Short mmCIF file of C-alpha atoms and ligand atoms in Angstrom, two decimals:
data_model
loop_
_atom_site.label_atom_id
_atom_site.label_comp_id
_atom_site.label_asym_id
_atom_site.label_seq_id
_atom_site.Cartn_x
_atom_site.Cartn_y
_atom_site.Cartn_z
CA MET A 6 0.00 0.00 0.00
CA VAL A 7 1.34 3.44 -0.89
CA SER A 8 0.96 6.53 1.30
CA LYS A 9 -1.87 8.77 0.33
CA THR A 10 -0.51 11.94 -1.22
CA ILE A 11 -3.01 14.76 -1.41
CA PRO A 12 -1.97 17.34 -4.03
CA VAL A 13 -1.70 20.93 -2.86
CA ASP A 14 -2.91 24.05 -4.68
CA VAL A 15 -0.71 25.71 -7.28
CA PHE A 16 1.87 27.95 -5.62
CA ASP A 17 4.72 30.40 -6.13
CA LEU A 18 7.28 29.81 -3.40
CA THR A 19 10.07 32.35 -3.11
CA ILE A 20 13.06 31.23 -1.06
CA PHE A 21 15.26 34.00 0.34
CA GLY A 22 18.69 32.53 0.94
CA ALA A 23 18.09 29.99 -1.84
CA THR A 24 21.79 29.38 -2.33
CA GLY A 25 22.43 28.76 1.36
CA ASP A 26 23.06 25.49 3.16
CA LEU A 27 19.52 24.86 4.46
CA ALA A 28 17.93 25.52 1.07
CA LYS A 29 20.29 23.19 -0.75
CA ARG A 30 20.38 20.47 1.89
CA LYS A 31 16.75 20.37 3.03
CA ILE A 32 14.26 22.73 1.38
CA LEU A 33 14.93 22.15 -2.34
CA PRO A 34 15.62 18.39 -2.11
CA GLY A 35 12.46 18.15 0.01
CA LEU A 36 10.45 19.98 -2.65
CA PHE A 37 11.89 17.69 -5.31
CA ARG A 38 10.66 14.64 -3.39
CA ARG A 39 7.21 16.13 -2.96
CA MET A 40 6.96 16.85 -6.67
CA ARG A 41 8.13 13.33 -7.42
CA ALA A 42 5.46 11.98 -5.07
CA GLY A 43 2.87 13.88 -7.12
CA GLN A 44 2.04 16.46 -4.46
CA PHE A 45 2.48 19.37 -6.87
CA ASP A 46 3.18 19.67 -10.58
CA LYS A 47 4.84 21.90 -13.16
CA ASN A 48 2.28 24.67 -12.70
CA SER A 49 3.87 25.62 -9.39
CA ARG A 50 7.05 27.65 -9.27
CA ILE A 51 9.96 27.94 -6.89
CA ILE A 52 11.77 31.24 -7.08
CA GLY A 53 15.25 31.50 -5.64
CA ALA A 54 16.22 34.92 -4.28
CA SER A 55 19.60 35.79 -2.83
CA ARG A 56 22.57 38.06 -3.29
CA THR A 57 24.41 35.66 -5.60
CA ASP A 58 24.58 37.22 -9.01
CA TYR A 59 23.43 34.56 -11.42
CA ASP A 60 20.39 33.84 -13.55
CA SER A 61 17.81 31.05 -13.62
CA VAL A 62 20.11 28.85 -15.72
CA GLY A 63 22.95 29.19 -13.19
CA PHE A 64 20.55 28.61 -10.31
CA ARG A 65 19.13 25.46 -11.92
CA LYS A 66 22.60 24.10 -12.42
CA ASP A 67 23.53 24.80 -8.82
CA ILE A 68 20.37 23.13 -7.56
CA HIS A 69 20.88 20.17 -9.88
CA ASP A 70 24.26 19.65 -8.17
CA ALA A 71 22.60 19.95 -4.77
CA LEU A 72 20.02 17.30 -5.70
CA LYS A 73 22.80 14.96 -6.77
CA GLU A 74 24.47 15.48 -3.43
CA HIS A 75 21.42 15.08 -1.22
CA ILE A 76 19.11 12.67 -3.04
CA ALA A 77 19.81 8.98 -3.58
CA PRO A 78 20.75 8.27 -7.25
CA GLU A 79 17.84 5.83 -7.69
CA GLU A 80 15.39 8.62 -6.87
CA LEU A 81 16.91 10.98 -9.42
CA ASN A 82 15.39 9.97 -12.72
CA LYS A 83 16.01 12.32 -15.63
CA GLU A 84 12.41 13.29 -16.36
CA ASP A 85 11.62 14.13 -12.72
CA VAL A 86 14.77 16.20 -12.38
CA GLU A 87 14.03 18.10 -15.58
CA ALA A 88 10.44 18.77 -14.56
CA PHE A 89 11.63 20.03 -11.19
CA LEU A 90 14.39 22.25 -12.56
CA ASN A 91 11.90 23.76 -15.00
CA CYS A 92 9.87 25.00 -12.03
CA LEU A 93 12.85 27.02 -10.77
CA GLU A 94 13.36 30.73 -11.39
CA TYR A 95 15.95 33.03 -9.90
CA VAL A 96 16.18 36.71 -9.05
CA ALA A 97 19.27 38.33 -7.54
CA VAL A 98 17.96 40.56 -4.75
CA ASP A 99 19.71 43.18 -2.67
CA ILE A 100 17.88 43.01 0.62
CA PHE A 101 18.91 46.42 1.92
CA ASP A 102 18.61 48.21 -1.41
CA THR A 103 16.25 48.33 -4.36
CA GLY A 104 17.99 45.83 -6.66
CA GLY A 105 15.83 42.91 -7.79
CA TRP A 106 12.64 43.71 -5.88
CA LYS A 107 10.65 44.93 -8.89
CA GLU A 108 11.68 41.84 -10.87
CA LEU A 109 10.66 39.62 -7.98
CA ALA A 110 7.29 41.36 -7.70
CA ALA A 111 6.72 40.99 -11.44
CA LEU A 112 7.18 37.22 -11.17
CA GLN A 113 4.38 36.78 -8.60
CA ARG A 114 1.14 35.51 -10.10
CA ASP A 115 -2.32 36.36 -8.89
CA GLY A 116 -4.73 33.61 -7.92
CA VAL A 117 -2.11 31.15 -6.63
CA VAL A 118 -0.68 30.56 -3.15
CA ARG A 119 2.14 33.02 -2.64
CA ALA A 120 4.67 31.82 -0.07
CA PHE A 121 7.96 33.36 1.01
CA TYR A 122 10.53 31.29 2.87
CA PHE A 123 13.00 33.34 4.95
CA SER A 124 15.96 30.96 4.94
CA VAL A 125 18.26 33.74 6.15
CA GLY A 126 19.58 35.07 9.46
CA PRO A 127 17.05 36.79 11.76
CA SER A 128 18.74 40.18 11.26
CA LEU A 129 17.25 40.20 7.74
CA PHE A 130 13.70 39.18 8.66
CA GLY A 131 12.35 42.68 9.32
CA GLU A 132 13.81 44.22 6.18
CA ILE A 133 12.52 41.45 3.92
CA ALA A 134 9.06 41.76 5.48
CA ARG A 135 9.05 45.52 4.82
CA LYS A 136 10.29 45.13 1.25
CA LEU A 137 7.61 42.53 0.46
CA THR A 138 4.99 44.97 1.72
CA SER A 139 6.35 48.09 0.04
CA ASN A 140 6.74 46.25 -3.26
CA GLY A 141 3.10 45.16 -3.19
CA MET A 142 3.75 41.44 -2.83
CA VAL A 143 1.52 40.84 0.19
CA ASN A 144 -2.02 39.73 -0.60
CA GLU A 145 -4.52 37.38 1.03
CA GLN A 146 -2.74 34.36 -0.38
CA THR A 147 0.61 35.39 1.10
CA ARG A 148 2.32 33.21 3.71
CA VAL A 149 5.75 33.74 5.20
CA VAL A 150 7.91 31.01 6.67
CA VAL A 151 10.65 31.78 9.19
CA GLU A 152 13.35 29.61 10.59
CA LYS A 153 14.61 29.52 14.13
CA PRO A 154 16.22 31.17 15.99
CA PHE A 155 13.17 33.36 16.48
CA GLY A 156 14.91 35.87 18.73
CA ARG A 157 17.57 35.18 21.33
CA ASP A 158 15.51 36.28 24.32
CA LEU A 159 12.06 37.64 25.11
CA GLU A 160 12.90 41.18 24.09
CA THR A 161 14.28 40.30 20.66
CA ALA A 162 11.46 37.81 20.02
CA LYS A 163 8.91 40.52 20.84
CA ALA A 164 10.65 42.94 18.50
CA LEU A 165 10.63 40.37 15.69
CA ASN A 166 6.97 39.59 16.27
CA ALA A 167 6.19 43.30 16.15
CA GLU A 168 8.07 43.70 12.85
CA PHE A 169 6.18 40.79 11.36
CA ARG A 170 2.80 41.87 12.65
CA ALA A 171 3.31 45.30 11.06
CA CYS A 172 3.40 43.54 7.68
CA PHE A 173 1.38 40.32 8.02
CA ASN A 174 -1.49 38.83 10.00
CA GLU A 175 -0.63 36.12 12.50
CA ASP A 176 -2.37 33.56 10.28
CA GLN A 177 0.13 34.35 7.53
CA ILE A 178 3.20 33.68 9.68
CA TYR A 179 4.64 30.15 9.82
CA ARG A 180 7.38 29.84 12.47
CA ILE A 181 9.14 26.56 11.79
CA ASP A 182 10.23 24.15 14.48
CA HIS A 183 11.26 21.13 12.45
CA TYR A 184 10.67 18.81 15.44
CA LEU A 185 6.94 19.38 14.98
CA GLY A 186 7.23 17.96 11.46
CA LYS A 187 8.68 14.69 12.70
CA GLU A 188 6.39 11.72 12.16
CA THR A 189 6.50 10.46 15.74
CA VAL A 190 5.72 13.86 17.20
CA GLN A 191 2.38 13.76 15.45
CA ASN A 192 2.02 10.17 16.45
CA LEU A 193 2.26 11.25 20.04
CA MET A 194 -0.97 13.17 19.54
CA ALA A 195 -2.55 10.21 17.76
CA LEU A 196 -1.49 7.93 20.63
CA ARG A 197 -2.84 10.21 23.32
CA PHE A 198 -6.02 11.41 21.70
CA GLY A 199 -6.88 8.60 19.29
CA ASN A 200 -6.92 5.83 21.92
CA ILE A 201 -8.98 5.42 25.05
CA LEU A 202 -6.20 3.43 26.74
CA PHE A 203 -3.68 6.07 27.69
CA GLU A 204 -5.52 9.26 28.53
CA PRO A 205 -7.11 7.95 31.78
CA LEU A 206 -3.60 7.11 33.03
CA TRP A 207 -1.98 10.31 31.77
CA ASN A 208 -1.73 12.20 35.06
CA SER A 209 -0.06 12.43 38.44
CA GLN A 210 -2.08 9.54 39.84
CA TYR A 211 -0.38 7.01 37.56
CA ILE A 212 2.72 8.69 36.15
CA ASP A 213 5.82 8.93 38.32
CA HIS A 214 7.88 11.14 36.02
CA VAL A 215 8.69 11.89 32.38
CA GLN A 216 12.11 11.91 30.71
CA ILE A 217 12.72 13.74 27.46
CA THR A 218 16.12 13.12 25.89
CA ALA A 219 17.56 14.55 22.67
CA SER A 220 21.06 13.21 22.51
CA GLU A 221 23.42 13.81 19.60
CA SER A 222 26.69 12.11 18.80
CA LEU A 223 28.05 14.94 16.65
CA GLY A 224 29.75 18.05 17.99
CA VAL A 225 29.36 21.64 16.87
CA GLY A 226 32.23 21.59 14.39
CA GLY A 227 31.41 23.76 11.37
CA ARG A 228 28.65 25.68 13.18
CA GLY A 229 30.76 26.71 16.17
CA ALA A 230 30.37 30.45 15.69
CA TYR A 231 26.55 30.28 15.65
CA TYR A 232 26.35 27.68 18.39
CA ASP A 233 28.66 29.48 20.77
CA LYS A 234 26.20 32.39 20.90
CA SER A 235 23.30 30.02 21.52
CA GLY A 236 24.20 27.00 23.59
CA ALA A 237 21.93 24.03 24.22
CA MET A 238 19.26 26.15 25.92
CA ARG A 239 18.61 28.41 22.94
CA ASP A 240 19.44 25.81 20.30
CA MET A 241 17.38 22.89 21.56
CA VAL A 242 15.49 23.46 24.81
CA GLN A 243 13.61 26.71 24.18
CA ASN A 244 12.16 25.27 20.98
CA HIS A 245 12.44 21.53 20.23
CA LEU A 246 12.35 20.10 23.77
CA MET A 247 9.74 22.63 24.79
CA GLN A 248 7.49 21.47 21.96
CA LEU A 249 7.91 17.82 22.97
CA LEU A 250 7.10 18.71 26.55
CA CYS A 251 3.99 20.63 25.49
CA LEU A 252 2.63 17.84 23.32
CA THR A 253 3.24 15.32 26.08
CA ALA A 254 1.65 17.41 28.79
CA MET A 255 -1.12 19.43 27.16
CA GLU A 256 -4.83 18.87 27.72
CA PRO A 257 -6.80 17.37 24.82
CA PRO A 258 -7.66 20.21 22.45
CA SER A 259 -11.31 20.39 21.43
CA ARG A 260 -10.35 19.79 17.79
CA PHE A 261 -7.20 18.95 15.89
CA GLU A 262 -7.07 22.48 14.58
CA SER A 263 -4.22 24.96 14.70
CA ASN A 264 -5.43 27.44 17.28
CA ALA A 265 -7.06 24.81 19.49
CA VAL A 266 -3.77 22.86 19.64
CA ARG A 267 -1.64 25.97 20.12
CA ASP A 268 -3.90 27.29 22.88
CA GLU A 269 -3.32 24.09 24.85
CA LYS A 270 0.45 24.18 24.31
CA LEU A 271 0.56 27.78 25.45
CA LYS A 272 -1.22 26.89 28.71
CA ILE A 273 1.53 24.36 29.47
CA ILE A 274 4.34 26.84 28.82
CA ARG A 275 2.64 29.36 31.08
CA ALA A 276 2.22 26.72 33.79
CA LEU A 277 5.94 25.87 33.93
CA SER A 278 7.45 26.79 37.26
CA GLY A 279 10.77 28.58 37.46
CA VAL A 280 13.72 26.18 37.62
CA THR A 281 16.14 26.64 40.48
CA LYS A 282 19.89 26.59 39.98
CA SER A 283 20.18 23.24 41.74
CA ASP A 284 17.82 21.65 39.22
CA ILE A 285 19.91 22.63 36.18
CA VAL A 286 23.11 20.97 35.01
CA ARG A 287 25.13 22.57 32.24
CA GLY A 288 27.99 20.74 30.56
CA GLN A 289 30.60 21.26 27.89
CA TYR A 290 32.38 18.42 26.09
CA ALA A 291 36.09 18.00 26.78
CA ALA A 292 38.73 16.82 24.30
CA SER A 293 38.87 13.08 23.83
CA GLY A 294 41.78 11.36 22.03
CA ASP A 295 41.98 13.06 18.63
CA GLU A 296 38.54 14.59 19.00
CA PRO A 297 38.68 18.30 19.76
CA SER A 298 36.98 19.83 22.76
CA TYR A 299 34.02 22.17 22.54
CA VAL A 300 36.22 25.23 22.99
CA THR A 301 38.36 24.14 20.04
CA ASP A 302 35.31 23.41 17.89
CA SER A 303 33.80 26.76 18.73
CA GLU A 304 37.15 28.54 18.30
CA ASN A 305 36.57 30.31 21.58
CA PRO A 306 39.08 29.23 24.25
CA GLU A 307 37.20 31.22 26.91
CA SER A 308 33.78 29.86 26.02
CA ILE A 309 31.38 29.13 28.86
CA THR A 310 28.56 28.11 26.52
CA GLU A 311 26.85 24.81 27.35
CA SER A 312 26.83 21.96 24.84
CA PHE A 313 24.82 19.87 27.31
CA LEU A 314 21.85 20.73 29.47
CA ALA A 315 19.78 18.67 31.87
CA MET A 316 17.02 20.05 34.02
CA LYS A 317 14.08 19.16 36.21
CA VAL A 318 10.91 20.96 35.29
CA ASN A 319 7.57 21.13 37.09
CA ILE A 320 4.21 21.96 35.58
CA GLU A 321 1.94 23.76 37.98
CA ASN A 322 -1.50 22.41 37.19
CA TRP A 323 -3.82 19.69 38.50
CA ARG A 324 -2.84 17.03 36.00
CA TRP A 325 0.90 17.23 36.64
CA ALA A 326 1.26 18.34 40.26
CA GLY A 327 4.27 16.52 41.73
CA VAL A 328 5.31 14.86 38.42
CA PRO A 329 8.76 16.07 37.37
CA PHE A 330 9.67 16.31 33.71
CA TYR A 331 13.40 15.74 33.27
CA LEU A 332 14.85 17.22 30.10
CA ARG A 333 18.28 16.38 28.72
CA THR A 334 20.07 17.31 25.53
CA GLY A 335 23.70 17.43 24.45
CA LYS A 336 26.27 17.19 21.72
CA ARG A 337 28.94 14.49 21.48
CA LEU A 338 27.05 12.03 23.62
CA ARG A 339 27.02 8.25 23.19
CA HIS A 340 24.48 8.01 20.35
CA ARG A 341 21.99 10.04 18.40
CA MET A 342 18.73 9.30 20.14
CA THR A 343 15.59 11.29 20.81
CA GLU A 344 12.84 9.86 22.97
CA ILE A 345 10.10 10.68 25.41
CA ALA A 346 9.75 8.16 28.24
CA ILE A 347 6.64 8.10 30.40
CA VAL A 348 7.58 6.25 33.57
CA PHE A 349 4.56 4.91 35.42
CA LYS A 350 4.17 4.38 39.14
CA ASP A 351 4.28 0.92 40.69
CA PRO A 352 0.99 -0.85 41.44
CA PRO A 353 -0.31 0.34 44.82
CA HIS A 354 0.07 -3.10 46.38
CA SER A 355 2.09 -6.05 45.17
CA ILE A 356 0.68 -9.55 45.61
CA PHE A 357 4.00 -11.07 44.49
CA GLU A 358 7.27 -11.66 46.31
CA PRO A 359 9.34 -8.47 46.23
CA GLN A 360 12.00 -8.48 43.49
CA ASP A 361 15.01 -6.18 43.50
CA ASP A 362 15.27 -5.69 39.77
CA ARG A 363 11.63 -4.83 39.02
CA LYS A 364 11.44 -1.79 36.78
CA GLY A 365 7.75 -1.21 36.20
CA ASN A 366 5.85 0.16 33.24
CA VAL A 367 7.45 2.63 30.85
CA LEU A 368 6.01 3.93 27.62
CA VAL A 369 8.75 5.09 25.27
CA ILE A 370 7.98 7.25 22.28
CA ARG A 371 11.07 7.18 20.11
CA LEU A 372 11.57 9.95 17.59
CA GLN A 373 14.89 8.77 16.20
CA PRO A 374 16.44 6.53 15.19
CA ASP A 375 13.94 3.72 14.50
CA GLU A 376 10.80 5.72 15.07
CA GLY A 377 8.25 3.89 17.11
CA MET A 378 6.76 3.23 20.50
CA THR A 379 7.53 0.62 23.10
CA MET A 380 5.60 -0.22 26.23
CA ARG A 381 7.44 -2.12 28.93
CA VAL A 382 5.11 -4.53 30.68
CA THR A 383 5.54 -7.12 33.38
CA ILE A 384 4.81 -10.77 32.69
CA LYS A 385 5.54 -14.08 34.33
CA GLU A 386 8.84 -15.58 33.34
CA PRO A 387 7.93 -18.65 31.26
CA GLY A 388 8.59 -22.14 32.61
CA PRO A 389 8.79 -23.70 36.05
CA GLY A 390 10.28 -22.03 39.09
CA GLY A 391 7.29 -20.31 40.60
CA MET A 392 5.93 -16.86 39.97
CA ARG A 393 8.99 -15.00 38.78
CA LEU A 394 8.26 -11.74 37.06
CA ARG A 395 10.14 -10.07 34.25
CA GLU A 396 9.68 -7.09 31.97
CA VAL A 397 9.22 -7.43 28.23
CA PRO A 398 8.75 -4.76 25.59
CA LEU A 399 5.58 -4.47 23.58
CA ASP A 400 7.41 -3.12 20.59
CA MET A 401 5.93 -1.10 17.77
CA THR A 402 8.82 -0.01 15.60
CA PHE A 403 7.10 1.72 12.70
CA ALA A 404 9.55 0.40 10.14
CA ASP A 405 8.50 -3.16 11.06
CA VAL A 406 4.78 -2.67 11.47
CA LEU A 407 4.25 -0.19 8.65
CA ALA A 408 7.14 -1.14 6.37
CA ASP A 409 5.42 -0.22 3.10
CA LYS A 410 4.28 3.16 4.38
CA VAL A 411 7.40 4.33 6.12
CA GLU A 412 9.41 4.45 2.90
CA ASP A 413 7.54 7.29 1.28
CA THR A 414 6.91 9.22 4.45
CA PRO A 415 7.87 12.87 3.91
CA ASP A 416 10.61 14.16 6.19
CA ALA A 417 9.94 17.00 8.62
CA TYR A 418 10.74 19.81 6.17
CA GLU A 419 8.75 18.30 3.33
CA ARG A 420 5.69 17.91 5.49
CA LEU A 421 5.95 21.41 6.94
CA ILE A 422 6.42 23.14 3.57
CA MET A 423 3.38 21.34 2.19
CA ASP A 424 1.43 22.45 5.29
CA VAL A 425 2.40 26.05 4.50
CA ILE A 426 0.97 25.70 1.00
CA ARG A 427 -2.18 24.13 2.43
CA GLY A 428 -2.49 26.95 4.95
CA ASN A 429 -2.39 24.61 7.95
CA GLN A 430 -0.64 26.19 10.94
CA THR A 431 -1.13 23.35 13.44
CA LEU A 432 2.53 22.32 13.36
CA PHE A 433 3.92 25.85 13.55
CA MET A 434 4.53 28.03 16.57
CA ARG A 435 2.30 30.98 17.24
CA GLY A 436 3.87 34.30 18.27
CA ASP A 437 2.54 34.18 21.84
CA GLU A 438 3.87 30.64 22.25
CA VAL A 439 7.40 31.68 21.25
CA GLU A 440 7.27 34.66 23.60
CA ALA A 441 6.02 32.54 26.49
CA ALA A 442 8.86 30.07 25.91
CA TRP A 443 11.42 32.88 26.04
CA ALA A 444 9.77 34.36 29.14
CA TRP A 445 10.36 31.03 30.89
CA VAL A 446 13.91 30.55 29.59
CA ASP A 447 15.19 34.10 30.08
CA PRO A 448 15.68 34.09 33.89
CA MET A 449 17.77 30.91 33.63
CA LEU A 450 19.92 32.36 30.85
CA GLN A 451 20.33 35.60 32.78
CA GLY A 452 21.17 33.71 35.96
CA TRP A 453 24.11 31.76 34.59
CA THR A 454 25.31 34.64 32.42
CA GLU A 455 25.44 36.97 35.43
CA ARG A 456 27.15 34.37 37.55
CA LYS A 457 29.59 33.72 34.67
CA GLU A 458 28.92 30.10 35.43
CA LYS A 459 31.26 27.58 33.85
CA PRO A 460 29.66 24.43 32.47
CA LYS A 461 30.90 21.08 33.82
CA PRO A 462 33.29 19.27 31.46
CA TYR A 463 32.10 15.87 30.26
CA ASP A 464 33.64 12.98 28.34
CA GLN A 465 32.70 12.52 24.73
CA GLY A 466 30.74 9.38 23.93
CA GLY A 467 29.10 9.22 27.36
CA SER A 468 25.89 10.54 28.81
CA GLY A 469 26.98 13.96 30.02
CA PRO A 470 28.43 15.23 33.31
CA ASP A 471 28.02 13.16 36.49
CA ASP A 472 25.98 15.95 38.00
CA ALA A 473 23.27 15.13 35.46
CA LEU A 474 23.08 11.62 36.90
CA MET A 475 22.80 13.11 40.37
CA LEU A 476 19.87 15.24 39.27
CA LEU A 477 17.78 12.06 39.17
CA HIS A 478 19.63 10.07 41.82
CA LYS A 479 18.80 12.63 44.45
CA ASP A 480 15.11 12.02 43.63
CA GLY A 481 15.62 8.23 43.79
CA ARG A 482 15.34 7.86 40.01
CA ARG A 483 17.70 7.18 37.13
CA TRP A 484 18.03 8.27 33.53
CA ARG A 485 17.31 5.77 30.83
CA GLU A 486 20.35 4.56 28.92
CA ILE A 487 21.29 6.45 25.78
CA THR A 488 21.08 3.57 23.30
CA LYS A 489 21.10 3.24 19.55
C1 BG6 B 18 18.66 22.08 15.10
C2 BG6 B 18 19.81 22.54 15.98
O1 BG6 B 18 17.56 22.92 15.23
O2 BG6 B 18 18.32 20.75 15.46
C3 BG6 B 18 20.99 21.60 15.83
O3 BG6 B 18 20.17 23.86 15.61
C4 BG6 B 18 20.57 20.19 16.12
O4 BG6 B 18 22.04 21.98 16.71
C5 BG6 B 18 19.35 19.81 15.29
O5 BG6 B 18 21.66 19.36 15.79
C6 BG6 B 18 18.82 18.46 15.70
O6 BG6 B 18 17.84 18.07 14.80
P1 BG6 B 18 17.56 16.55 14.50
O7 BG6 B 18 16.40 16.57 13.58
O8 BG6 B 18 18.82 16.01 13.88
O9 BG6 B 18 17.29 15.92 15.82
#
């Protein structure tokens, strides 16, 4: 059985920064795949806009090279590539001057979806927004897509929101968090709200705690300059981990509709309590053999930026009172692994002999690798020897269960870009959500910046600084292993 691909309306998509890394690595290859899957056809157009001074022919050649680099050869058949390249146009645009804007405006067609992807640094967002408006390119069909980082604190996020709102309505602004485009993230909502089984147990009466881990094996090499100004808090926690936390913790929305879902997420962010210094562990990876340390990778010998962060977070509402959410993310850890683990309480009374190694029920929602869900349940060990209990996984690795479907599943960017064309904002962050997330994060950032706090060094290939283990040990709990 093949995935159902629903074609989108005809569109003109202009990509600012079309010759940059993200456009070549993710956005344009993603669009190629969607065209190949039949989600749009040759009537739609993709317009590259950037400073680079070349024409549509040069742009097509450049993008052809990018496709060869980022798409498997067996997916690159000649006809599909030609059809895709024929959809591409290019305009050289000077963002801070007048060059190219009239030409760009002249290319926009009426009566089709008109999307603009800001694949550029945030310092250019405001100016591009103003130029689109002053050159008459904003109409009812206009949508703008912006990448993170959306601000670096509450103040800058508010300023960016104000600049955007001066030019567009909120329902025209698509703030991307690519974690929301991941298949399993949406599956989390399907699991919670499409089954009767879990929701009755989804509260402080049955859940002991939640662990959210986004571990990466790579370092920051190549992106050191950007990363050193961000750190794990701004790069991963304020956005990606926050979104995972919201979807895990939110109340059921009344409908699966953008504002209903975003209202519920916002309530969670606003219910987060402040995190005390003792509940935060910051780390920085040390050198290991031939592998450089963080300070070498970031080319900043004095850096006190964290490449690892673990924290204990509480949600102040009825459902979650007394249930800690432990968040952990870091670079150069043992494996690349992202998961949400719901750790349930023990049964109130055991009728069996006590056993030292009992672990209890855990529901694991694994985002990567091997997307899927596993529920750890207790059974009787088979065979003679009395009533000995053991835990076994009820495993639902999507690649096994849904093998034929998983292959043509769009990746996060593909899905999100198609949602922009459809006008579906459910998987994008609303302005108030982003501001609330910064409002929660800011005091922590300010705290360690003012204290000039040095992160704890940690070994590469492990699970972060020992203090992160202590964060759970002191509560009588332990982190799950970072496994492949
Ligand atoms: C990005 C961060 O947003 O997400 C990167 O800037 C990080 O530092 C990446 O590596 C992780 O994304 P994924 O999809 O590989 O988990």
